[in-house]
PDB file of C-alpha atoms in Angstrom:
ATOM      1  CA  MET W   1      10.846  16.864   7.263  1.00 46.00           C
ATOM      2  CA  ALA W   2      12.489  13.599   6.235  1.00 56.00           C
ATOM      3  CA  SER W   3      11.750  11.819   2.990  1.00 69.00           C
ATOM      4  CA  GLY W   4      13.362   8.992   1.123  1.00 78.00           C
ATOM      5  CA  GLY W   5      12.864   5.358   0.353  1.00 91.00           C
ATOM      6  CA  ILE W   6      13.411   1.815   1.551  1.00 95.00           C
ATOM      7  CA  TYR W   7      14.675  -0.876  -0.826  1.00 96.00           C
ATOM      8  CA  PHE W   8      15.287  -4.587  -0.401  1.00 95.00           C
ATOM      9  CA  ALA W   9      17.083  -7.298  -2.356  1.00 96.00           C
ATOM     10  CA  PRO W  10      17.963 -10.971  -1.859  1.00 95.00           C
ATOM     11  CA  ALA W  11      20.854 -11.828   0.463  1.00 95.00           C
ATOM     12  CA  GLY W  12      24.149 -11.691  -1.423  1.00 94.00           C
ATOM     13  CA  THR W  13      23.153  -8.789  -3.697  1.00 96.00           C
ATOM     14  CA  THR W  14      26.045  -6.407  -4.396  1.00 95.00           C
ATOM     15  CA  LEU W  15      26.156  -3.750  -1.681  1.00 95.00           C
ATOM     16  CA  PRO W  16      26.402  -0.050  -2.522  1.00 95.00           C
ATOM     17  CA  THR W  17      29.656   1.583  -1.417  1.00 95.00           C
ATOM     18  CA  ASP W  18      28.585   5.224  -1.354  1.00 95.00           C
ATOM     19  CA  ALA W  19      25.520   7.451  -0.986  1.00 93.00           C
ATOM     20  CA  THR W  20      24.778   8.252  -4.607  1.00 92.00           C
ATOM     21  CA  THR W  21      25.642   5.429  -7.019  1.00 92.00           C
ATOM     22  CA  ALA W  22      22.536   3.771  -8.477  1.00 93.00           C
ATOM     23  CA  LEU W  23      21.475   0.634  -6.630  1.00 95.00           C
ATOM     24  CA  ASP W  24      21.826  -2.821  -8.174  1.00 95.00           C
ATOM     25  CA  LYS W  25      18.747  -3.723 -10.258  1.00 96.00           C
ATOM     26  CA  ALA W  26      17.885  -6.469  -7.755  1.00 96.00           C
ATOM     27  CA  PHE W  27      16.756  -3.832  -5.220  1.00 96.00           C
ATOM     28  CA  LEU W  28      12.989  -3.299  -5.106  1.00 94.00           C
ATOM     29  CA  ASN W  29      11.371  -0.121  -3.812  1.00 94.00           C
ATOM     30  CA  LEU W  30       8.887  -0.648  -0.975  1.00 93.00           C
ATOM     31  CA  GLY W  31       6.852   2.434  -1.892  1.00 91.00           C
ATOM     32  CA  TYR W  32       5.160   4.644   0.644  1.00 90.00           C
ATOM     33  CA  ILE W  33       5.982   4.301   4.329  1.00 91.00           C
ATOM     34  CA  SER W  34       3.533   5.671   6.921  1.00 89.00           C
ATOM     35  CA  ASP W  35       4.040   9.167   8.288  1.00 87.00           C
ATOM     36  CA  ASP W  36       5.462   7.551  11.443  1.00 87.00           C
ATOM     37  CA  GLY W  37       8.557   7.172   9.260  1.00 87.00           C
ATOM     38  CA  LEU W  38      11.340   4.776  10.092  1.00 88.00           C
ATOM     39  CA  THR W  39      12.718   4.249  13.587  1.00 87.00           C
ATOM     40  CA  ASN W  40      16.243   2.930  14.157  1.00 88.00           C
ATOM     41  CA  THR W  41      16.620   1.451  17.654  1.00 85.00           C
ATOM     42  CA  ILE W  42      19.942   0.484  19.198  1.00 84.00           C
ATOM     43  CA  ASP W  43      19.711  -1.610  22.352  1.00 86.00           C
ATOM     44  CA  THR W  44      22.879  -2.113  24.375  1.00 80.00           C
ATOM     45  CA  ASP W  45      23.131  -3.867  27.728  1.00 83.00           C
ATOM     46  CA  THR W  46      26.167  -3.538  29.968  1.00 79.00           C
ATOM     47  CA  ASN W  47      27.536  -5.409  32.927  1.00 84.00           C
ATOM     48  CA  GLN W  48      28.909  -3.196  35.651  1.00 86.00           C
ATOM     49  CA  VAL W  49      31.202  -4.433  38.393  1.00 85.00           C
ATOM     50  CA  ASN W  50      31.461  -2.484  41.610  1.00 86.00           C
ATOM     51  CA  ALA W  51      34.220  -2.813  44.185  1.00 87.00           C
ATOM     52  CA  TRP W  52      33.658  -3.035  47.891  1.00 87.00           C
ATOM     53  CA  GLY W  53      32.556   0.423  48.877  1.00 84.00           C
ATOM     54  CA  GLY W  54      30.561   1.023  45.700  1.00 84.00           C
ATOM     55  CA  ASP W  55      33.125   2.310  43.187  1.00 85.00           C
ATOM     56  CA  GLN W  56      32.485   1.107  39.656  1.00 85.00           C
ATOM     57  CA  VAL W  57      35.645  -0.634  38.470  1.00 84.00           C
ATOM     58  CA  LEU W  58      34.505  -2.313  35.274  1.00 81.00           C
ATOM     59  CA  SER W  59      31.870  -1.822  32.606  1.00 85.00           C
ATOM     60  CA  SER W  60      31.579  -4.259  29.726  1.00 79.00           C
ATOM     61  CA  GLN W  61      29.067  -4.631  26.940  1.00 78.00           C
ATOM     62  CA  ALA W  62      26.865  -7.677  27.431  1.00 74.00           C
ATOM     63  CA  SER W  63      24.773  -7.377  24.258  1.00 76.00           C
ATOM     64  CA  TYR W  64      24.101  -5.192  21.248  1.00 80.00           C
ATOM     65  CA  ALA W  65      21.081  -5.249  18.958  1.00 84.00           C
ATOM     66  CA  GLU W  66      19.971  -2.904  16.198  1.00 90.00           C
ATOM     67  CA  SER W  67      16.515  -2.819  14.637  1.00 91.00           C
ATOM     68  CA  TYR W  68      14.444  -0.745  12.244  1.00 93.00           C
ATOM     69  CA  THR W  69      10.667  -0.397  12.381  1.00 91.00           C
ATOM     70  CA  TYR W  70       8.298   1.007   9.771  1.00 92.00           C
ATOM     71  CA  ASN W  71       4.807   0.538   8.385  1.00 90.00           C
ATOM     72  CA  LEU W  72       4.368  -0.294   4.694  1.00 90.00           C
ATOM     73  CA  LEU W  73       1.445   1.625   3.186  1.00 91.00           C
ATOM     74  CA  GLU W  74       1.480   0.302  -0.387  1.00 85.00           C
ATOM     75  CA  VAL W  75      -0.019  -3.078   0.484  1.00 84.00           C
ATOM     76  CA  ALA W  76      -1.351  -3.445  -3.069  1.00 85.00           C
ATOM     77  CA  SER W  77       2.257  -3.397  -4.311  1.00 88.00           C
ATOM     78  CA  ALA W  78       3.843  -6.751  -5.095  1.00 92.00           C
ATOM     79  CA  ASN W  79       7.144  -5.429  -3.679  1.00 92.00           C
ATOM     80  CA  ALA W  80       5.605  -4.608  -0.293  1.00 92.00           C
ATOM     81  CA  ALA W  81       3.755  -7.943  -0.206  1.00 92.00           C
ATOM     82  CA  LYS W  82       6.936  -9.910  -1.029  1.00 92.00           C
ATOM     83  CA  HIS W  83       8.874  -8.002   1.625  1.00 92.00           C
ATOM     84  CA  PHE W  84       6.274  -8.633   4.333  1.00 91.00           C
ATOM     85  CA  TRP W  85       5.009 -12.136   3.448  1.00 91.00           C
ATOM     86  CA  GLY W  86       8.078 -13.527   1.683  1.00 90.00           C
ATOM     87  CA  ASP W  87       8.757 -13.847  -2.031  1.00 90.00           C
ATOM     88  CA  ALA W  88       7.737 -17.512  -2.122  1.00 91.00           C
ATOM     89  CA  ASN W  89       4.336 -16.659  -0.607  1.00 92.00           C
ATOM     90  CA  VAL W  90       3.302 -14.051  -3.194  1.00 93.00           C
ATOM     91  CA  LYS W  91       2.134 -14.860  -6.727  1.00 95.00           C
ATOM     92  CA  VAL W  92       1.981 -12.117  -9.346  1.00 94.00           C
ATOM     93  CA  ASP W  93       0.522 -12.474 -12.843  1.00 94.00           C
ATOM     94  CA  GLY W  94       2.021 -11.120 -16.070  1.00 91.00           C
ATOM     95  CA  SER W  95       0.175  -7.809 -15.624  1.00 91.00           C
ATOM     96  CA  GLY W  96       1.646  -7.202 -12.166  1.00 87.00           C
ATOM     97  CA  ASN W  97      -1.542  -8.116 -10.280  1.00 90.00           C
ATOM     98  CA  ILE W  98      -1.136  -9.985  -7.027  1.00 93.00           C
ATOM     99  CA  THR W  99      -3.110 -13.182  -7.507  1.00 94.00           C
ATOM    100  CA  GLU W 100      -2.288 -14.902  -4.216  1.00 94.00           C
ATOM    101  CA  ILE W 101      -0.685 -14.164  -0.864  1.00 92.00           C
ATOM    102  CA  LYS W 102      -0.112 -17.084   1.487  1.00 94.00           C
ATOM    103  CA  HIS W 103      -0.056 -16.107   5.150  1.00 91.00           C
ATOM    104  CA  SER W 104       2.566 -18.448   6.553  1.00 86.00           C
ATOM    105  CA  SER W 105       4.326 -19.108   9.834  1.00 86.00           C
ATOM    106  CA  LYS W 106       7.495 -20.019   7.936  1.00 86.00           C
ATOM    107  CA  GLU W 107      10.495 -17.924   8.936  1.00 88.00           C
ATOM    108  CA  LEU W 108      11.458 -15.337   6.329  1.00 91.00           C
ATOM    109  CA  PRO W 109      14.936 -15.388   4.755  1.00 92.00           C
ATOM    110  CA  GLU W 110      17.654 -12.799   5.262  1.00 95.00           C
ATOM    111  CA  MET W 111      17.846  -9.931   2.788  1.00 95.00           C
ATOM    112  CA  VAL W 112      19.780  -6.746   2.100  1.00 97.00           C
ATOM    113  CA  VAL W 113      17.977  -3.506   2.935  1.00 97.00           C
ATOM    114  CA  VAL W 114      18.911   0.034   1.921  1.00 97.00           C
ATOM    115  CA  VAL W 115      17.335   3.098   3.517  1.00 95.00           C
ATOM    116  CA  GLU W 116      17.752   6.452   1.794  1.00 94.00           C
ATOM    117  CA  VAL W 117      16.828   9.712   3.509  1.00 91.00           C
ATOM    118  CA  ALA W 118      16.933  13.189   1.979  1.00 88.00           C
ATOM    119  CA  LEU W 119      18.588  15.555   4.439  1.00 86.00           C
ATOM    120  CA  THR W 120      18.549  19.341   4.600  1.00 84.00           C
ATOM    121  CA  GLY W 121      21.172  21.196   2.621  1.00 86.00           C
ATOM    122  CA  ASN W 122      20.834  18.992  -0.488  1.00 89.00           C
ATOM    123  CA  ARG W 123      22.339  16.007   1.272  1.00 91.00           C
ATOM    124  CA  ILE W 124      21.409  12.347   1.235  1.00 92.00           C
ATOM    125  CA  SER W 125      21.995   9.601   3.796  1.00 93.00           C
ATOM    126  CA  ARG W 126      22.107   5.993   2.639  1.00 96.00           C
ATOM    127  CA  THR W 127      22.120   3.222   5.260  1.00 96.00           C
ATOM    128  CA  ILE W 128      22.931  -0.306   4.132  1.00 97.00           C
ATOM    129  CA  ILE W 129      21.839  -3.272   6.253  1.00 97.00           C
ATOM    130  CA  PRO W 130      23.767  -6.178   4.684  1.00 97.00           C
ATOM    131  CA  ARG W 131      22.085  -8.880   6.821  1.00 97.00           C
ATOM    132  CA  ALA W 132      18.518  -7.794   7.450  1.00 96.00           C
ATOM    133  CA  LYS W 133      15.801 -10.098   8.656  1.00 95.00           C
ATOM    134  CA  ILE W 134      12.187  -9.372   9.451  1.00 91.00           C
ATOM    135  CA  ALA W 135      12.156 -10.350  13.094  1.00 89.00           C
ATOM    136  CA  ASP W 136       8.652  -9.329  13.956  1.00 80.00           C
ATOM    137  CA  ARG W 137       5.481  -8.774  11.976  1.00 77.00           C
ATOM    138  CA  SER W 138       3.400  -8.423  15.128  1.00 72.00           C
ATOM    139  CA  GLY W 139       0.791  -5.761  15.095  1.00 75.00           C
ATOM    140  CA  ASP W 140      -2.634  -5.103  13.737  1.00 76.00           C
ATOM    141  CA  ILE W 141      -3.436  -4.929  10.056  1.00 77.00           C
ATOM    142  CA  SER W 142      -6.630  -2.881  10.216  1.00 78.00           C
ATOM    143  CA  TYR W 143      -9.239  -2.627   7.494  1.00 76.00           C
ATOM    144  CA  THR W 144     -11.239   0.523   8.277  1.00 75.00           C
ATOM    145  CA  ASP W 145     -12.874   3.424   6.453  1.00 77.00           C
ATOM    146  CA  SER W 146     -10.641   6.008   8.098  1.00 78.00           C
ATOM    147  CA  ASP W 147      -7.119   4.539   8.056  1.00 81.00           C
ATOM    148  CA  PRO W 148      -4.940   3.051   5.346  1.00 82.00           C
ATOM    149  CA  ILE W 149      -4.050  -0.623   5.472  1.00 81.00           C
ATOM    150  CA  ALA W 150      -0.445  -0.982   6.630  1.00 87.00           C
ATOM    151  CA  TYR W 151       1.988  -3.834   7.178  1.00 87.00           C
ATOM    152  CA  PRO W 152       4.000  -3.373  10.425  1.00 90.00           C
ATOM    153  CA  VAL W 153       7.667  -4.360  10.007  1.00 92.00           C
ATOM    154  CA  ASN W 154      10.351  -4.803  12.667  1.00 92.00           C
ATOM    155  CA  LEU W 155      13.632  -5.561  10.942  1.00 94.00           C
ATOM    156  CA  SER W 156      16.711  -6.902  12.764  1.00 94.00           C
ATOM    157  CA  ALA W 157      20.123  -5.767  11.548  1.00 95.00           C
ATOM    158  CA  LEU W 158      22.397  -8.773  12.075  1.00 95.00           C
ATOM    159  CA  PRO W 159      26.215  -8.597  12.294  1.00 95.00           C
ATOM    160  CA  TYR W 160      27.808  -9.318   8.933  1.00 93.00           C
ATOM    161  CA  ASP W 161      31.551  -9.092   9.609  1.00 93.00           C
ATOM    162  CA  ALA W 162      34.111  -9.972  12.295  1.00 93.00           C
ATOM    163  CA  ALA W 163      33.812  -6.469  13.770  1.00 93.00           C
ATOM    164  CA  GLY W 164      30.102  -7.000  14.461  1.00 92.00           C
ATOM    165  CA  THR W 165      29.000  -4.305  11.989  1.00 94.00           C
ATOM    166  CA  THR W 166      25.216  -4.269  11.603  1.00 95.00           C
ATOM    167  CA  ALA W 167      24.780  -1.310   9.228  1.00 96.00           C
ATOM    168  CA  ILE W 168      26.869   1.122   7.201  1.00 96.00           C
ATOM    169  CA  GLU W 169      25.827   4.712   6.580  1.00 95.00           C
ATOM    170  CA  TYR W 170      27.067   6.962   3.789  1.00 96.00           C
ATOM    171  CA  ARG W 171      26.270  10.643   3.334  1.00 94.00           C
ATOM    172  CA  ALA W 172      26.834  12.977   0.406  1.00 93.00           C
ATOM    173  CA  LYS W 173      25.820  16.293  -1.086  1.00 91.00           C
ATOM    174  CA  VAL W 174      23.571  15.949  -4.149  1.00 86.00           C
ATOM    175  CA  ALA W 175      23.116  18.303  -7.082  1.00 81.00           C
ATOM    176  CA  SER W 176      19.721  19.740  -6.098  1.00 66.00           C
ATOM    177  CA  ALA W 177      16.965  19.390  -3.511  1.00 48.00           C
ATOM    178  CA  ASP W 178      14.775  17.503  -5.983  1.00 51.00           C
ATOM    179  CA  SER W 179      17.474  14.966  -6.817  1.00 46.00           C
ATOM    180  CA  GLY W 180      15.763  12.800  -4.214  1.00 48.00           C
ATOM    181  CA  THR W 181      16.798   9.240  -3.721  1.00 48.00           C
ATOM    182  CA  THR W 182      18.984   7.396  -6.179  1.00 46.00           C
ATOM    183  CA  GLY W 183      17.530   3.904  -6.270  1.00 45.00           C
ATOM    184  CA  LYS W 184      14.280   4.644  -8.137  1.00 40.00           C
TER     185      LYS W 184
END
């Protein structure tokens, strides 16, 4: 069983460089994620060249894309609302109550995202996405008696260096199983 947390911060926030150091204070916790968890998808297309007679003589990468999908369950949280709708579209009063959410077609800005997952054997995995962008908010937001309200997120991990790196993962052993995630 996986557990952990997802955090986001404005683009340019100092990136963590290991699995256990406390996150910069700019990172906000997104709260509960649906039991579907988080899915990391890597999509690679290749071009293959065959010689006369059918032998493959060349294979080159044509494209690479990495994305993360998850459903935010804490829709009453200002952090989740700001992540999904954009910081500029969410107003919060002095008591932490969301007073307004503007549904907007405006493209959302890039951000930094950190995903922490507790692994078996008292280990933690921390994945940093230095250039994350919500690429797709398509999906139903259902208001029913039987299901929680959830915001569907599809996040693109964009290359952030000359090597085309889209994410960095760190792993470490932690003191105990209930050490949990480090960015709380």
